XYZ file of C-alpha atoms in Angstrom:
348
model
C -59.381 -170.924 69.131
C -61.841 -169.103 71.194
C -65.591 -169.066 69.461
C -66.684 -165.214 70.341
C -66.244 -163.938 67.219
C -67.532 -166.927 65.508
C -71.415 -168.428 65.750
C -73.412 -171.080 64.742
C -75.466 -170.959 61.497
C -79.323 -171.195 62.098
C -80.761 -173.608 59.532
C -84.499 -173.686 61.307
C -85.787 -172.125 64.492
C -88.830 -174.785 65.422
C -87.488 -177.133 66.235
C -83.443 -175.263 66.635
C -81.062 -176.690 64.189
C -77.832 -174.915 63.485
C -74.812 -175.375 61.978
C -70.796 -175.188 62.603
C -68.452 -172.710 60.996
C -65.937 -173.875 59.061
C -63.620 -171.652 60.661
C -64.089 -173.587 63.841
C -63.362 -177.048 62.437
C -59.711 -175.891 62.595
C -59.421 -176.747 66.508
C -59.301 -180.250 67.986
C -62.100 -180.171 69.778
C -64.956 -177.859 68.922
C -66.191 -175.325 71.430
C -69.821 -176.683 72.649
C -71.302 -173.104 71.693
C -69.885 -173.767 67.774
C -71.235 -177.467 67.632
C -73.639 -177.926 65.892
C -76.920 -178.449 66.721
C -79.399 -181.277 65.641
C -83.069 -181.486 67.358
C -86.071 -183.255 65.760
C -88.026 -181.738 68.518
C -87.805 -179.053 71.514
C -85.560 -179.581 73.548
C -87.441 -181.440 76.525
C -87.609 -179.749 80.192
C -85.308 -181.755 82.651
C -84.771 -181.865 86.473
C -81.274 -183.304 87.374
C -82.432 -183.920 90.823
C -84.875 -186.176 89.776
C -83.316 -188.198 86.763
C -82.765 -191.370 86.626
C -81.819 -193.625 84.062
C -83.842 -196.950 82.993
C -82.747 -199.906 81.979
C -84.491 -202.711 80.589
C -84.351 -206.380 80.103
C -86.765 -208.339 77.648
C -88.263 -209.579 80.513
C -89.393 -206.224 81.777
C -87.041 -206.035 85.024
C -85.963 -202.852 85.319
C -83.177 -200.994 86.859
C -82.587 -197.224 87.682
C -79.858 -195.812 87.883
C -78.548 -192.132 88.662
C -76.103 -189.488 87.204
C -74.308 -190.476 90.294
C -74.222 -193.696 90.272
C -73.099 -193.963 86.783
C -70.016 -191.944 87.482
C -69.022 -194.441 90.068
C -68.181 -196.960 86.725
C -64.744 -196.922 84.686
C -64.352 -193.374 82.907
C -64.204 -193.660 79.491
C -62.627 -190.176 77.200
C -62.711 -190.319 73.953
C -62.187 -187.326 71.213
C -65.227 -188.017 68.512
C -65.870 -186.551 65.153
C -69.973 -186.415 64.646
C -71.968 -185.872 61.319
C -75.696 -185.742 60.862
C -76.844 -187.800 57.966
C -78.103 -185.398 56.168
C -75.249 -182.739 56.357
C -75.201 -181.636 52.331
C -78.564 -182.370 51.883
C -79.877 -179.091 50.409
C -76.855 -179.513 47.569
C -78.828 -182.654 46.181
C -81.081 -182.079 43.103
C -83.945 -182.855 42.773
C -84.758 -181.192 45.870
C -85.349 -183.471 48.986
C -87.796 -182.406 52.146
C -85.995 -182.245 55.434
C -83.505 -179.874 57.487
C -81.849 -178.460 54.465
C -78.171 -178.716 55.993
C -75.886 -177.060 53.569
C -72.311 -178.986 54.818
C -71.665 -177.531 58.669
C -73.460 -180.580 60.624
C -70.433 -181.808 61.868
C -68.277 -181.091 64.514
C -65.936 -182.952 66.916
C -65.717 -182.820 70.797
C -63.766 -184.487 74.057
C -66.927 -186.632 75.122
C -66.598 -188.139 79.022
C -68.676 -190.847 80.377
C -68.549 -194.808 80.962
C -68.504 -197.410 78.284
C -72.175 -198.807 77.879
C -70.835 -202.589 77.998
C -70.123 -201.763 81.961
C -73.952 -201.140 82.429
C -74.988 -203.662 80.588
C -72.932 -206.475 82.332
C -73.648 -205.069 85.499
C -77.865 -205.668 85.440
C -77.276 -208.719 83.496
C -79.102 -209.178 79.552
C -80.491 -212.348 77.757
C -78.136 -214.401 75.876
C -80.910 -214.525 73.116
C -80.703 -209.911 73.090
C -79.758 -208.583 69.497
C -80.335 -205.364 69.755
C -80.283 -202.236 72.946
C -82.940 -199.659 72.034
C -82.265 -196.040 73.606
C -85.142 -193.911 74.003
C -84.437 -189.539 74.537
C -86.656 -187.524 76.220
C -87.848 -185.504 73.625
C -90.752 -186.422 71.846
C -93.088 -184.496 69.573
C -95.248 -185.269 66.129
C -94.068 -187.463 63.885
C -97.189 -187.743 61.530
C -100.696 -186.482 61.567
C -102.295 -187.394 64.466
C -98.906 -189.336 66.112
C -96.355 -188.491 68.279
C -93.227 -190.262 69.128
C -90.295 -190.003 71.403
C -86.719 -190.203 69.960
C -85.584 -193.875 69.887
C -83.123 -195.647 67.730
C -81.470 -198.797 68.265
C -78.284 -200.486 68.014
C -77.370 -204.513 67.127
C -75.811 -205.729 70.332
C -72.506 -205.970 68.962
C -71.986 -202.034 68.706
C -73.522 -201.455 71.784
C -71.482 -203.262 73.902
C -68.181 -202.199 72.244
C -65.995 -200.362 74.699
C -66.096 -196.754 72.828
C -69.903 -196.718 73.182
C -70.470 -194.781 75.386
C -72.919 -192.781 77.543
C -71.615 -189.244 78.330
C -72.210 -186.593 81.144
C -69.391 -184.375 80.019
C -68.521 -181.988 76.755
C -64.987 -181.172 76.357
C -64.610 -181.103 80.239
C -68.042 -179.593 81.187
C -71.012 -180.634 81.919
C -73.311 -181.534 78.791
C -75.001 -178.478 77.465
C -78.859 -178.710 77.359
C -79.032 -178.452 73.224
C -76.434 -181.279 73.469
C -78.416 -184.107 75.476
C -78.143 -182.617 79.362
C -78.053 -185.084 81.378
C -76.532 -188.065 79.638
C -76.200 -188.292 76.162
C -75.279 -191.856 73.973
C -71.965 -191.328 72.007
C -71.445 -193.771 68.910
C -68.321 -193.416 67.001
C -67.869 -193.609 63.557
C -71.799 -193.776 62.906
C -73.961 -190.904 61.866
C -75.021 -188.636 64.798
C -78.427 -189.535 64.115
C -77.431 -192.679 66.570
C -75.977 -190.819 69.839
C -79.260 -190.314 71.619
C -79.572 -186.824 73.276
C -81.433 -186.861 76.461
C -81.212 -190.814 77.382
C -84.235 -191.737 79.705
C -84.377 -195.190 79.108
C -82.472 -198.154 77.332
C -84.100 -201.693 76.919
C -82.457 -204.639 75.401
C -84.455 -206.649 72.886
C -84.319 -210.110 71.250
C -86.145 -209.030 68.352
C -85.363 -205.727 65.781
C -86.544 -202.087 66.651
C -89.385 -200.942 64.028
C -89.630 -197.557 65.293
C -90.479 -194.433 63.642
C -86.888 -193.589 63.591
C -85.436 -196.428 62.793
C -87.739 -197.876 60.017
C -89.551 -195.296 58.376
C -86.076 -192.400 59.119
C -82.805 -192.684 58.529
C -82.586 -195.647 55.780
C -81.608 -195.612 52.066
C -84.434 -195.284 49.337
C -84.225 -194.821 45.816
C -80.625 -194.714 45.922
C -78.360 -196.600 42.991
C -76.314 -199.128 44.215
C -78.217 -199.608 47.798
C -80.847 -201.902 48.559
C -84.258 -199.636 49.770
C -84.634 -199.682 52.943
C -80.680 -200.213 53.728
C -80.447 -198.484 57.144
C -78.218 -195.539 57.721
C -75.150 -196.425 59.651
C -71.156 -195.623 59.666
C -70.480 -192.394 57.970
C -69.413 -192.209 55.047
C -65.530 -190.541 54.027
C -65.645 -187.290 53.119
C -63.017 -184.117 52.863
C -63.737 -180.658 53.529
C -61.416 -177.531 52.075
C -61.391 -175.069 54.952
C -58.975 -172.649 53.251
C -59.134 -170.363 51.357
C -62.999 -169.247 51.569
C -65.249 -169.662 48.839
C -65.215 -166.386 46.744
C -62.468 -165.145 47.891
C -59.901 -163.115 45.049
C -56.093 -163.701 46.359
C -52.959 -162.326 45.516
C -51.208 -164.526 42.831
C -48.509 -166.133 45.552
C -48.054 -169.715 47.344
C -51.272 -170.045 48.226
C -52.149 -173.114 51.415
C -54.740 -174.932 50.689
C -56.357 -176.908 54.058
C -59.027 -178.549 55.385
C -60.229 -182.091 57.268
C -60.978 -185.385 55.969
C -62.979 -188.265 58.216
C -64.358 -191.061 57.344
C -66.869 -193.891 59.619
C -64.794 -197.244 58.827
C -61.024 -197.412 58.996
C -58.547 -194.935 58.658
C -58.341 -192.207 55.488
C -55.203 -193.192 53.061
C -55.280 -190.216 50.844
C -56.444 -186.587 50.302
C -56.746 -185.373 46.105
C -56.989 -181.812 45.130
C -57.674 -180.725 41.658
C -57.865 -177.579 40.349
C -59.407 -178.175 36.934
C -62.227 -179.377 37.580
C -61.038 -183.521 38.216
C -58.741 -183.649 35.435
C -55.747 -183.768 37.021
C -55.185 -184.645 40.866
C -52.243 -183.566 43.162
C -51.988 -185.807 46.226
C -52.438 -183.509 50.152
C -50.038 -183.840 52.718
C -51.700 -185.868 55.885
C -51.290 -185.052 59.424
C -52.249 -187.974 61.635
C -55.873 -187.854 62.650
C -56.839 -185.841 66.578
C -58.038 -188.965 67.278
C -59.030 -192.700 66.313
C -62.414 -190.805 66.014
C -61.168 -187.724 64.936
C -60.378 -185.841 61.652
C -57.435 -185.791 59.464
C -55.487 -182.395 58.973
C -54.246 -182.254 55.031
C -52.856 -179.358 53.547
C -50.961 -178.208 49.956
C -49.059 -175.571 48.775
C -50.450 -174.471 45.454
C -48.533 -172.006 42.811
C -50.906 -170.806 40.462
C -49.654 -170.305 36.827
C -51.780 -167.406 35.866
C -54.335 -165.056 37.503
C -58.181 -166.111 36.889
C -60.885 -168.225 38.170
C -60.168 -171.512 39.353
C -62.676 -174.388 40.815
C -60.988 -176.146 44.085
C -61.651 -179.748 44.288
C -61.043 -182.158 47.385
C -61.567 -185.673 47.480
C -60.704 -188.297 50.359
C -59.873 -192.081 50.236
C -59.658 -195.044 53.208
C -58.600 -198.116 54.030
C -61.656 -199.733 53.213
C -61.524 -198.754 49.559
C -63.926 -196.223 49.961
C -63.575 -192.976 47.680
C -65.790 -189.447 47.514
C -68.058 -189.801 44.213
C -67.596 -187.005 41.793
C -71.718 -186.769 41.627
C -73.978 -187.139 44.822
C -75.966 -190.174 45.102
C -79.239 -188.922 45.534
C -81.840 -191.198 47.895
C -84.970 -190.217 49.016
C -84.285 -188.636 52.671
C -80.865 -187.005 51.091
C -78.314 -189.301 53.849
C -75.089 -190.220 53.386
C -74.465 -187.062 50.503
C -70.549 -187.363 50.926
C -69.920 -185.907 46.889
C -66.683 -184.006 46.620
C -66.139 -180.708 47.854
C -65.726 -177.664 45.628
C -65.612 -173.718 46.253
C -64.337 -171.472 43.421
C -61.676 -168.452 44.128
C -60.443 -165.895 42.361
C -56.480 -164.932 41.805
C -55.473 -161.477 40.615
């Protein structure tokens, strides 16, 4: 699927956030030029020739080391599906402040790099570390009268596991700029908000991040049935119907209905469709997932009875007994909003 005829969906221009066609969520990987686009600030001005990445211990030794150099480690491929945390935010009521994604903030891509467990073991950490911070190049205001650069962490655990990993290449090129040129952090199966664009600088700690975005962004308030302050993590499963288009009137006929389903811990088990409004539910047809990071392919053949209006429904399951809710769970920064999908179409 080539993506000329297709763009990304500008959501705001300052800072440039954008999101994916659904149209281009068909593909296995998709194109860097349809992916969307997530920046809490401008994009930062960078100088290949003169990166360098730092690392840190707790006890403030420091290493450097270059694009160069960190292609001389063990290449590491791996096909990821990423989501911002607040993809479907601007479908929540009451309405929540933020990037008011509507549901194209995620996309999937072929990310290359090195696992960061190889760095890590090779400048040595403190047997006492539980956490690796990663700090972006980007910075900007965060408050009035503060400024921050982009920095989450991760507990130790995740970062050393062998599919995190820090990437130089997009599905087989070089990293775009908007999507962390240089060297980007990849974490699977969490919300995007955790694969740091632009990595300058990662520092292990023995005590717990408190930054801006880690403490005061991307956690859980206000929402029933998690604990405030619950930070924001593996993504939550969700199902998207891809075909037919919202809106659209069709021809009474076997009609295919498609779309993805993904999920942040284990595997999806099952794909509903209902088309009464959750009544009834007709089990999808599967295809095994692109990837262990990757989406899920379902598909059904429906036969309408009658012409009219009907309301298309799509829910997904997985292994870890996790189900879409039939209402969003509204929190305070509008994460995590993985309600059922629904578009309405017409047969005549």
């Amino acid at each position: 699927m080539k993506g000329k005829s297709l763009k990304l969906k500008p959501v705001s221009d300052k800072p440039y956030n954008a999101e994916t066609p659904f149209a281009a969520l068909h593909s296995k990987v998709t194109p860097a030029d349809l992916f969307y686009v997530r920046n809490h600030f401008d994009v930062p001005s960078l100088d290949i020739n003169q990166f360098s990445l730092k690392i840190n211990d707790s006890a403030a030794n420091q290493n450097e080391l270059s694009i160069e150099q960190l292609k001389k480690f063990p290449e590491r491929d791996l096909h990821v599906v990423m989501e911002c945390a607040g993809n479907g935010r601007a479908s929540m009521t009451p309405t929540i402040k933020g990037t008011p994604w509507n549901l194209g903030a995620i996309s999937q891509a072929r990310f290359t790099g090195t696992s960061l467990h190889n760095i890590l073991e090779s400048v040595g950490y403190p047997k006492d570390a539980i956490e690796v911070r990663f700090t972006g190049m980007d910075q900007g205001k965060v408050r009035p009268g503060g400024t921050a650069q982009y920095a989450r962490s991760l507990p130790l655990e995740v970062a050393l596991h062998e599919d995190t990993i820090l990437a130089w290449q997009m599905n087989g090129e070089p990293l775009p700029l908007q999507h962390g040129f240089p060297l980007r952090l990849v974490v699977p199966n969490w919300y995007g908000m955790a694969s740091v664009k632009w990595l300058g600088e990662i520092t292990v700690l023995t005590e717990p991040f408190e930054g801006f975005f880690q403490t005061k962004e991307y956690v859980y308030v206000g929402e029933d049935g998690s604990a405030d302050e619950t930070p924001v993590s593996n993504i939550r499963v969700r199902s998207l119907i891809l075909e037919p288009a919202d809106g659209l009137a069709i021809k009474k006929d076997i009609i295919e209905v498609s779309g993805v389903a993904w999920t942040g811990k284990g595997t999806i088990t099952k794909v509903e469709i209902s088309f009464d409004q959750g009544t009834q539910w007709i089990e999808a047809k599967i295809e095994p997932p692109t990837s262990p990071y990757g989406t899920y392919r379902w598909k059904h053949l429906w036969s309408p009875k009658s012409a009219g209006r009907y309301a298309i429904t799509t829910r997904a399951y997985d292994s870890e007994g996790n189900v879409q809710p039939l209402d969003s769970r509204w929190n305070k920064g509008g994460y995590g909003n993985n309600v059922v999908h629904q578009l309405k179409v017409s047969i005549i």
